[in-house]
């Protein structure tokens, strides 16, 4: 008899958006056009300066292994980014380059928590947090949030969570695009620091902001772990490069973990990421387009019955309450795709308890696609 799948792997949920993407691909293969509002990635390539650096590295570098914690030049450049962007002094020693932010989560969790520890996080939230936690024998503790608290964790919710070892905060958030203010992040960090709870701040959508200001956890706590990536603002999803900023005492433990898990992060991607910091004009242009897309959808979707939208402060998502239209968001998204040719992500991916009444709309595509999506949805809802 074959050995059964481990309980850890068996407890990991699928990412339902992948099913939507497969159904969309099928529809396209049958000759239909689909407007992709389900994808959580920029529709643009890496900035030109980064691509030039990639070509130069291919021509001039051996592309061998590099130091486990990352190329020194890239760690220094990321540290400088904290001075330039937040006015915060971060030593390059504390910066650890990772394989996307996804590669940073297991390192951060393993360095901070022991099996069985409880880690709090907002619902709705990015599903991989809970799935990675489950795979590491850690317990995800949902903090139910609402539009009133901008779908972000609050100290009041933490007080009710029972004993926890960690808190994950994502601002701007996926799937809502909402943010915590500096005062709120400070209060959360102080609450955590006073109780030896590790704050893990996912800052992957920093740089893609329309309203308000982003605060990095490095500004408000010496004990927090910051997770970030070149995937979103820097438009480099497939290059798989991100970073952590960790407290001094975690550098060496994470170095040992990452040496053994990964040896090093893809070298070509690190050369490319280093030069991405020189592509800011181009990248800021993408952010202006996202803002135009957001404004267009906020203005146009109510006429299609999608009138309960969370106005994103950042990232490129709108979270829609569709509980007046369906009690099965999976089925609703399936019908929207089949009948209107518009792909979105059912809320069950982000909130297992309440996601049957919500969906996520990504506006990372072109403005013409957003216009076409509004046109199609208006027509669909009139049928
Ligand atoms: C909130 C959040 N964190 C992390 C990630 C992972 O991104 P990556 O591994 O490409 O850095 C994503 C991707 O969608 C995300 O939305």
Tab-separated table of C-alpha atoms and ligand atoms in Angstrom:
chain	number	residue	atom	x	y	z
A	1	UNK	CA	0.000	0.000	0.000
A	2	UNK	CA	1.325	3.436	-0.885
A	3	UNK	CA	2.122	5.808	1.952
A	4	UNK	CA	-0.642	8.451	2.256
A	5	UNK	CA	-0.074	12.128	1.511
A	6	UNK	CA	1.146	13.985	4.620
A	7	UNK	CA	-1.447	15.748	6.735
A	8	UNK	CA	0.492	18.980	6.197
A	9	UNK	CA	0.243	18.853	2.404
A	10	UNK	CA	-3.309	17.487	2.573
A	11	UNK	CA	-4.384	20.574	4.531
A	12	UNK	CA	-3.351	22.998	1.804
A	13	UNK	CA	-6.259	24.450	-0.192
A	14	UNK	CA	-6.149	24.981	-3.963
A	15	UNK	CA	-6.024	28.513	-5.324
A	16	UNK	CA	-9.470	28.800	-6.940
A	17	UNK	CA	-8.416	31.645	-9.245
A	18	UNK	CA	-6.382	28.996	-11.079
A	19	UNK	CA	-9.661	27.266	-11.966
A	20	UNK	CA	-10.989	30.574	-13.323
A	21	UNK	CA	-7.819	31.024	-15.367
A	22	UNK	CA	-8.177	27.503	-16.786
A	23	UNK	CA	-11.833	28.148	-17.719
A	24	UNK	CA	-10.832	31.477	-19.322
A	25	UNK	CA	-8.097	29.747	-21.342
A	26	UNK	CA	-10.631	27.147	-22.523
A	27	UNK	CA	-13.016	29.884	-23.644
A	28	UNK	CA	-10.213	31.628	-25.528
A	29	UNK	CA	-9.151	28.355	-27.155
A	30	UNK	CA	-12.743	28.053	-28.413
A	31	UNK	CA	-12.302	31.405	-30.194
A	32	UNK	CA	-13.979	33.770	-27.667
A	33	UNK	CA	-12.302	36.851	-26.238
A	34	UNK	CA	-11.943	37.176	-22.481
A	35	UNK	CA	-11.245	40.304	-20.473
A	36	UNK	CA	-8.901	39.241	-17.710
A	37	UNK	CA	-9.815	40.892	-14.435
A	38	UNK	CA	-8.708	37.826	-12.485
A	39	UNK	CA	-4.949	38.119	-12.847
A	40	UNK	CA	-2.964	39.585	-9.986
A	41	UNK	CA	0.001	40.759	-11.960
A	42	UNK	CA	1.123	43.730	-14.059
A	43	UNK	CA	0.505	43.350	-17.784
A	44	UNK	CA	3.855	45.017	-18.489
A	45	UNK	CA	7.403	43.590	-18.623
A	46	UNK	CA	10.316	44.579	-16.369
A	47	UNK	CA	11.434	48.195	-16.920
A	48	UNK	CA	13.740	48.814	-19.876
A	49	UNK	CA	16.741	49.591	-17.651
A	50	UNK	CA	16.303	46.221	-15.938
A	51	UNK	CA	16.029	44.330	-19.221
A	52	UNK	CA	19.226	45.999	-20.455
A	53	UNK	CA	20.978	44.853	-17.280
A	54	UNK	CA	19.681	41.321	-17.848
A	55	UNK	CA	21.150	41.278	-21.367
A	56	UNK	CA	24.472	42.631	-20.094
A	57	UNK	CA	24.572	40.016	-17.313
A	58	UNK	CA	23.896	37.195	-19.768
A	59	UNK	CA	26.762	38.405	-21.935
A	60	UNK	CA	29.226	39.195	-19.183
A	61	UNK	CA	28.504	37.073	-16.130
A	62	UNK	CA	28.876	33.369	-15.486
A	63	UNK	CA	25.464	33.293	-13.704
A	64	UNK	CA	26.773	31.011	-10.995
A	65	UNK	CA	25.607	30.719	-7.413
A	66	UNK	CA	25.876	33.884	-5.341
A	67	UNK	CA	25.777	34.518	-1.583
A	68	UNK	CA	22.753	32.935	0.111
A	69	UNK	CA	21.542	36.248	1.528
A	70	UNK	CA	21.744	37.930	-1.874
A	71	UNK	CA	24.221	39.863	-4.025
A	72	UNK	CA	25.813	42.540	-1.807
A	73	UNK	CA	25.134	45.287	-4.375
A	74	UNK	CA	21.430	44.434	-4.421
A	75	UNK	CA	21.188	44.281	-0.611
A	76	UNK	CA	22.835	47.706	-0.446
A	77	UNK	CA	20.534	49.131	-3.110
A	78	UNK	CA	17.454	47.852	-1.279
A	79	UNK	CA	18.742	49.346	1.982
A	80	UNK	CA	19.143	52.690	0.176
A	81	UNK	CA	15.557	52.385	-1.028
A	82	UNK	CA	14.442	52.596	2.636
A	83	UNK	CA	16.388	55.824	3.101
A	84	UNK	CA	15.091	57.333	-0.151
A	85	UNK	CA	11.463	56.250	0.226
A	86	UNK	CA	10.777	56.245	3.966
A	87	UNK	CA	13.710	58.213	5.409
A	88	UNK	CA	14.570	55.071	7.412
A	89	UNK	CA	18.098	53.825	8.064
A	90	UNK	CA	18.237	50.087	7.349
A	91	UNK	CA	21.570	48.299	7.385
A	92	UNK	CA	22.176	46.186	4.240
A	93	UNK	CA	23.018	43.348	6.642
A	94	UNK	CA	19.335	43.143	7.552
A	95	UNK	CA	18.198	42.825	3.925
A	96	UNK	CA	17.777	39.267	2.639
A	97	UNK	CA	17.055	38.664	-1.048
A	98	UNK	CA	14.434	35.941	-1.623
A	99	UNK	CA	12.785	34.057	-4.479
A	100	UNK	CA	9.849	36.449	-4.774
A	101	UNK	CA	8.122	37.399	-1.573
A	102	UNK	CA	6.692	33.860	-1.724
A	103	UNK	CA	10.199	32.557	-0.979
A	104	UNK	CA	10.417	34.940	1.971
A	105	UNK	CA	7.310	33.699	3.811
A	106	UNK	CA	8.550	30.209	4.755
A	107	UNK	CA	11.854	31.721	5.896
A	108	UNK	CA	10.120	34.366	7.992
A	109	UNK	CA	7.668	31.866	9.473
A	110	UNK	CA	10.280	29.198	10.229
A	111	UNK	CA	12.616	31.725	11.846
A	112	UNK	CA	9.829	33.202	13.999
A	113	UNK	CA	7.526	30.356	14.974
A	114	UNK	CA	7.508	26.789	16.265
A	115	UNK	CA	5.126	24.065	15.097
A	116	UNK	CA	1.688	24.595	16.581
A	117	UNK	CA	2.085	28.360	17.052
A	118	UNK	CA	-0.926	30.510	16.202
A	119	UNK	CA	-0.565	33.371	13.706
A	120	UNK	CA	-3.279	35.992	13.220
A	121	UNK	CA	-4.207	37.483	9.874
A	122	UNK	CA	-7.037	39.488	8.350
A	123	UNK	CA	-9.920	37.804	6.560
A	124	UNK	CA	-10.261	38.522	3.664
A	125	UNK	CA	-6.573	38.095	2.877
A	126	UNK	CA	-4.025	36.622	0.496
A	127	UNK	CA	-4.658	32.840	0.581
A	128	UNK	CA	-1.018	31.708	0.449
A	129	UNK	CA	-0.423	33.005	4.003
A	130	UNK	CA	-2.773	30.467	5.508
A	131	UNK	CA	-1.670	27.706	3.155
A	132	UNK	CA	2.037	28.172	3.871
A	133	UNK	CA	1.248	28.340	7.585
A	134	UNK	CA	-0.727	25.075	7.298
A	135	UNK	CA	2.129	23.363	5.473
A	136	UNK	CA	4.472	24.365	8.311
A	137	UNK	CA	2.139	23.060	11.044
A	138	UNK	CA	1.209	26.586	12.104
A	139	UNK	CA	-2.336	27.621	12.869
A	140	UNK	CA	-3.845	30.553	10.960
A	141	UNK	CA	-6.165	32.600	13.182
A	142	UNK	CA	-8.666	34.628	11.156
A	143	UNK	CA	-9.338	38.183	12.271
A	144	UNK	CA	-12.703	38.934	10.666
A	145	UNK	CA	-12.593	42.481	9.296
A	146	UNK	CA	-15.137	44.793	7.717
A	147	UNK	CA	-15.362	47.844	5.487
A	148	UNK	CA	-15.593	49.957	8.667
A	149	UNK	CA	-11.984	49.047	9.610
A	150	UNK	CA	-10.906	49.035	5.971
A	151	UNK	CA	-10.556	45.237	6.120
A	152	UNK	CA	-7.414	45.613	8.240
A	153	UNK	CA	-6.552	44.054	11.622
A	154	UNK	CA	-7.179	46.193	14.679
A	155	UNK	CA	-5.863	46.067	18.228
A	156	UNK	CA	-9.425	45.343	19.367
A	157	UNK	CA	-9.545	42.260	17.110
A	158	UNK	CA	-6.141	41.115	18.395
A	159	UNK	CA	-7.364	41.343	21.974
A	160	UNK	CA	-10.019	38.781	21.097
A	161	UNK	CA	-7.740	36.426	19.158
A	162	UNK	CA	-6.401	34.432	22.107
A	163	UNK	CA	-2.694	33.654	22.459
A	164	UNK	CA	-0.816	34.311	19.212
A	165	UNK	CA	2.856	34.185	18.224
A	166	UNK	CA	2.559	36.302	15.102
A	167	UNK	CA	0.507	38.797	13.143
A	168	UNK	CA	0.552	39.245	9.372
A	169	UNK	CA	-0.453	42.668	8.051
A	170	UNK	CA	-0.699	43.493	4.341
A	171	UNK	CA	-1.060	47.160	3.433
A	172	UNK	CA	-2.146	47.827	0.718
A	173	UNK	CA	-4.005	44.556	0.949
A	174	UNK	CA	-4.827	41.876	-1.546
A	175	UNK	CA	-7.830	41.537	-2.217
A	176	UNK	CA	-9.141	44.915	-0.965
A	177	UNK	CA	-6.412	47.454	-1.796
A	178	UNK	CA	-7.026	49.072	1.591
A	179	UNK	CA	-4.282	50.333	3.880
A	180	UNK	CA	-3.451	50.826	7.542
A	181	UNK	CA	-2.500	54.364	8.540
A	182	UNK	CA	0.825	55.128	10.187
A	183	UNK	CA	-0.957	55.462	13.547
A	184	UNK	CA	-2.705	52.125	13.103
A	185	UNK	CA	0.475	50.299	12.078
A	186	UNK	CA	2.286	51.865	15.041
A	187	UNK	CA	-0.448	50.696	17.417
A	188	UNK	CA	-0.352	47.161	15.984
A	189	UNK	CA	3.462	47.072	16.198
A	190	UNK	CA	3.464	48.320	19.792
A	191	UNK	CA	0.837	45.748	20.759
A	192	UNK	CA	2.966	43.005	19.165
A	193	UNK	CA	6.278	44.204	20.606
A	194	UNK	CA	4.850	44.391	24.119
A	195	UNK	CA	3.806	40.727	23.892
A	196	UNK	CA	6.734	39.233	21.935
A	197	UNK	CA	4.415	38.687	18.998
A	198	UNK	CA	6.231	38.805	15.652
A	199	UNK	CA	4.749	41.355	13.269
A	200	UNK	CA	5.183	40.341	9.627
A	201	UNK	CA	4.411	43.230	7.308
A	202	UNK	CA	3.716	42.337	3.678
A	203	UNK	CA	4.611	45.512	1.777
A	204	UNK	CA	4.511	44.009	-1.727
A	205	UNK	CA	2.055	46.667	-2.986
A	206	UNK	CA	4.042	49.657	-1.705
A	207	UNK	CA	4.644	52.033	-4.602
A	208	UNK	CA	1.194	51.302	-6.057
A	209	UNK	CA	-0.760	53.826	-4.024
A	210	UNK	CA	-3.501	56.304	-4.977
A	211	UNK	CA	-4.626	57.737	-1.656
A	212	UNK	CA	-2.794	58.112	1.621
A	213	UNK	CA	0.803	57.219	2.418
A	214	UNK	CA	2.460	53.886	2.986
A	215	UNK	CA	4.386	53.339	6.193
A	216	UNK	CA	6.981	50.592	6.368
A	217	UNK	CA	7.091	48.466	9.505
A	218	UNK	CA	10.839	49.242	9.725
A	219	UNK	CA	9.820	52.799	10.648
A	220	UNK	CA	7.743	51.751	13.632
A	221	UNK	CA	9.336	48.585	15.038
A	222	UNK	CA	12.810	47.077	15.458
A	223	UNK	CA	11.336	43.592	15.784
A	224	UNK	CA	9.084	43.350	12.732
A	225	UNK	CA	9.870	41.420	9.560
A	226	UNK	CA	9.139	43.244	6.309
A	227	UNK	CA	8.302	41.196	3.218
A	228	UNK	CA	8.568	42.839	-0.190
A	229	UNK	CA	9.094	41.930	-3.824
A	230	UNK	CA	9.999	43.090	-7.294
A	231	UNK	CA	6.788	41.490	-8.622
A	232	UNK	CA	4.243	44.285	-8.391
A	233	UNK	CA	5.482	47.897	-8.459
A	234	UNK	CA	8.645	46.814	-10.281
A	235	UNK	CA	6.595	44.740	-12.759
A	236	UNK	CA	8.818	41.643	-12.529
A	237	UNK	CA	6.591	38.733	-11.459
A	238	UNK	CA	8.286	35.998	-13.481
A	239	UNK	CA	11.780	36.964	-12.400
A	240	UNK	CA	10.968	35.617	-8.942
A	241	UNK	CA	12.894	38.029	-6.794
A	242	UNK	CA	11.878	39.710	-3.576
A	243	UNK	CA	13.345	40.570	-0.190
A	244	UNK	CA	12.968	40.523	3.565
A	245	UNK	CA	14.113	43.099	6.089
A	246	UNK	CA	14.616	41.270	9.375
A	247	UNK	CA	15.793	42.134	12.893
A	248	UNK	CA	19.555	41.596	13.426
A	249	UNK	CA	19.090	38.422	15.460
A	250	UNK	CA	17.212	36.680	12.639
A	251	UNK	CA	19.801	37.285	9.907
A	252	UNK	CA	22.019	34.320	10.719
A	253	UNK	CA	19.178	31.826	11.381
A	254	UNK	CA	17.567	32.781	8.056
A	255	UNK	CA	20.915	32.578	6.323
A	256	UNK	CA	21.262	28.978	7.524
A	257	UNK	CA	17.737	28.140	6.369
A	258	UNK	CA	18.092	29.717	2.955
A	259	UNK	CA	21.533	28.173	2.351
A	260	UNK	CA	19.986	24.762	2.826
A	261	UNK	CA	16.644	25.363	1.124
A	262	UNK	CA	17.671	27.345	-1.919
A	263	UNK	CA	21.489	27.884	-1.981
A	264	UNK	CA	20.834	31.266	-3.596
A	265	UNK	CA	18.227	33.304	-5.442
A	266	UNK	CA	18.454	33.250	-9.287
A	267	UNK	CA	21.502	35.348	-10.143
A	268	UNK	CA	20.194	36.725	-13.439
A	269	UNK	CA	17.113	37.994	-11.619
A	270	UNK	CA	19.235	39.741	-9.000
A	271	UNK	CA	21.245	41.615	-11.667
A	272	UNK	CA	17.951	42.602	-13.274
A	273	UNK	CA	16.316	43.692	-10.012
A	274	UNK	CA	19.281	45.910	-9.145
A	275	UNK	CA	18.740	47.933	-12.323
A	276	UNK	CA	14.959	48.065	-11.855
A	277	UNK	CA	15.493	50.898	-9.377
A	278	UNK	CA	16.605	52.981	-12.397
A	279	UNK	CA	13.268	52.448	-14.144
A	280	UNK	CA	11.114	54.511	-11.819
A	281	UNK	CA	9.721	56.908	-14.452
A	282	UNK	CA	8.435	53.982	-16.465
A	283	UNK	CA	7.089	52.241	-13.349
A	284	UNK	CA	5.355	55.375	-12.083
A	285	UNK	CA	3.659	55.537	-15.490
A	286	UNK	CA	2.149	52.104	-14.802
A	287	UNK	CA	0.835	53.375	-11.457
A	288	UNK	CA	-0.849	56.323	-13.224
A	289	UNK	CA	-2.551	53.839	-15.550
A	290	UNK	CA	-3.707	51.690	-12.617
A	291	UNK	CA	-5.217	54.801	-11.054
A	292	UNK	CA	-7.047	55.685	-14.277
A	293	UNK	CA	-8.297	52.077	-14.440
A	294	UNK	CA	-9.473	52.177	-10.838
A	295	UNK	CA	-11.338	55.439	-11.374
A	296	UNK	CA	-12.928	54.120	-14.555
A	297	UNK	CA	-14.195	50.951	-12.833
A	298	UNK	CA	-15.421	52.807	-9.743
A	299	UNK	CA	-17.386	55.121	-12.025
A	300	UNK	CA	-18.625	52.461	-14.480
A	301	UNK	CA	-19.320	49.264	-12.553
A	302	UNK	CA	-22.268	50.548	-10.461
A	303	UNK	CA	-24.318	50.782	-13.683
A	304	UNK	CA	-23.691	47.034	-14.070
A	305	UNK	CA	-25.074	46.339	-10.586
A	306	UNK	CA	-21.630	46.088	-9.002
A	307	UNK	CA	-22.205	49.048	-6.755
A	308	UNK	CA	-20.772	47.809	-3.460
A	309	UNK	CA	-17.091	48.313	-4.189
A	310	UNK	CA	-14.271	48.921	-1.745
A	311	UNK	CA	-12.425	51.953	-3.149
A	312	UNK	CA	-8.844	50.702	-3.252
A	313	UNK	CA	-6.262	53.063	-1.756
A	314	UNK	CA	-3.494	51.031	-3.403
A	315	UNK	CA	-2.633	47.726	-5.170
A	316	UNK	CA	-4.716	46.929	-8.267
A	317	UNK	CA	-7.816	45.282	-6.898
A	318	UNK	CA	-11.400	46.188	-6.165
A	319	UNK	CA	-13.225	43.949	-3.703
A	320	UNK	CA	-16.908	43.781	-4.592
A	321	UNK	CA	-19.717	42.779	-2.260
A	322	UNK	CA	-22.091	40.826	-4.505
A	323	UNK	CA	-24.154	39.241	-1.727
A	324	UNK	CA	-27.279	40.988	-3.097
A	325	UNK	CA	-26.705	39.232	-6.435
A	326	UNK	CA	-25.575	35.739	-5.384
A	327	UNK	CA	-24.833	33.481	-2.445
A	328	UNK	CA	-22.309	31.510	-4.495
A	329	UNK	CA	-19.491	33.713	-5.812
A	330	UNK	CA	-17.850	30.763	-7.546
A	331	UNK	CA	-20.931	30.135	-9.629
A	332	UNK	CA	-21.415	33.881	-10.205
A	333	UNK	CA	-17.849	34.246	-11.534
A	334	UNK	CA	-18.315	31.154	-13.690
A	335	UNK	CA	-21.464	32.624	-15.249
A	336	UNK	CA	-19.869	36.044	-15.688
A	337	UNK	CA	-17.033	34.399	-17.590
A	338	UNK	CA	-19.261	32.139	-19.687
A	339	UNK	CA	-21.906	34.741	-20.522
A	340	UNK	CA	-20.069	38.090	-20.481
A	341	UNK	CA	-16.507	36.965	-21.224
A	342	UNK	CA	-15.159	38.737	-18.132
A	343	UNK	CA	-12.966	36.758	-15.720
A	344	UNK	CA	-12.849	37.715	-12.011
A	345	UNK	CA	-11.838	35.866	-8.834
A	346	UNK	CA	-14.471	34.514	-6.408
A	347	UNK	CA	-14.108	35.808	-2.858
A	348	UNK	CA	-13.891	32.284	-1.411
A	349	UNK	CA	-10.195	32.372	-2.309
A	350	UNK	CA	-9.687	35.172	0.205
A	351	UNK	CA	-12.317	34.636	2.881
A	352	UNK	CA	-13.551	31.127	3.449
A	353	UNK	CA	-16.309	32.212	5.812
A	354	UNK	CA	-17.802	35.142	3.880
A	355	UNK	CA	-16.288	34.952	0.405
A	356	UNK	CA	-19.380	33.348	-1.144
A	357	UNK	CA	-20.774	36.888	-1.315
A	358	UNK	CA	-17.728	38.712	-2.715
A	359	UNK	CA	-15.404	38.796	-5.683
A	360	UNK	CA	-12.080	40.417	-6.587
A	361	UNK	CA	-11.610	42.523	-9.686
A	362	UNK	CA	-8.050	43.174	-10.823
A	363	UNK	CA	-7.407	46.348	-12.789
A	364	UNK	CA	-3.770	45.666	-13.651
A	365	UNK	CA	-4.561	45.451	-17.380
A	366	UNK	CA	-4.912	48.161	-19.994
A	367	UNK	CA	-7.431	51.001	-19.745
A	368	UNK	CA	-9.053	49.800	-22.993
A	369	UNK	CA	-9.669	46.428	-21.327
A	370	UNK	CA	-11.331	48.143	-18.357
A	371	UNK	CA	-13.607	50.078	-20.721
A	372	UNK	CA	-14.534	46.884	-22.524
A	373	UNK	CA	-15.162	45.066	-19.213
A	374	UNK	CA	-17.596	47.776	-18.089
A	375	UNK	CA	-19.380	47.654	-21.456
A	376	UNK	CA	-19.717	43.858	-21.336
A	377	UNK	CA	-20.874	43.764	-17.723
A	378	UNK	CA	-23.499	46.443	-18.282
A	379	UNK	CA	-24.847	44.464	-21.190
A	380	UNK	CA	-24.743	41.208	-19.201
A	381	UNK	CA	-26.642	42.632	-16.270
A	382	UNK	CA	-29.328	43.997	-18.585
A	383	UNK	CA	-30.075	40.539	-20.002
B	1	LIG	C1	-0.268	40.194	-0.841
B	1	LIG	C2	0.680	39.365	-1.649
B	1	LIG	N1	1.796	38.921	-1.064
B	1	LIG	C3	2.669	38.148	-1.743
B	1	LIG	C4	2.455	37.774	-3.061
B	1	LIG	C5	3.460	36.897	-3.739
B	1	LIG	O1	4.152	37.530	-4.767
B	1	LIG	P1	5.613	37.190	-5.243
B	1	LIG	O2	5.988	35.835	-4.739
B	1	LIG	O3	5.564	37.234	-6.740
B	1	LIG	O4	6.519	38.237	-4.682
B	1	LIG	C6	1.301	38.224	-3.706
B	1	LIG	C7	1.024	37.827	-5.111
B	1	LIG	O5	-0.029	38.055	-5.653
B	1	LIG	C8	0.392	39.042	-2.983
B	1	LIG	O6	-0.742	39.505	-3.534
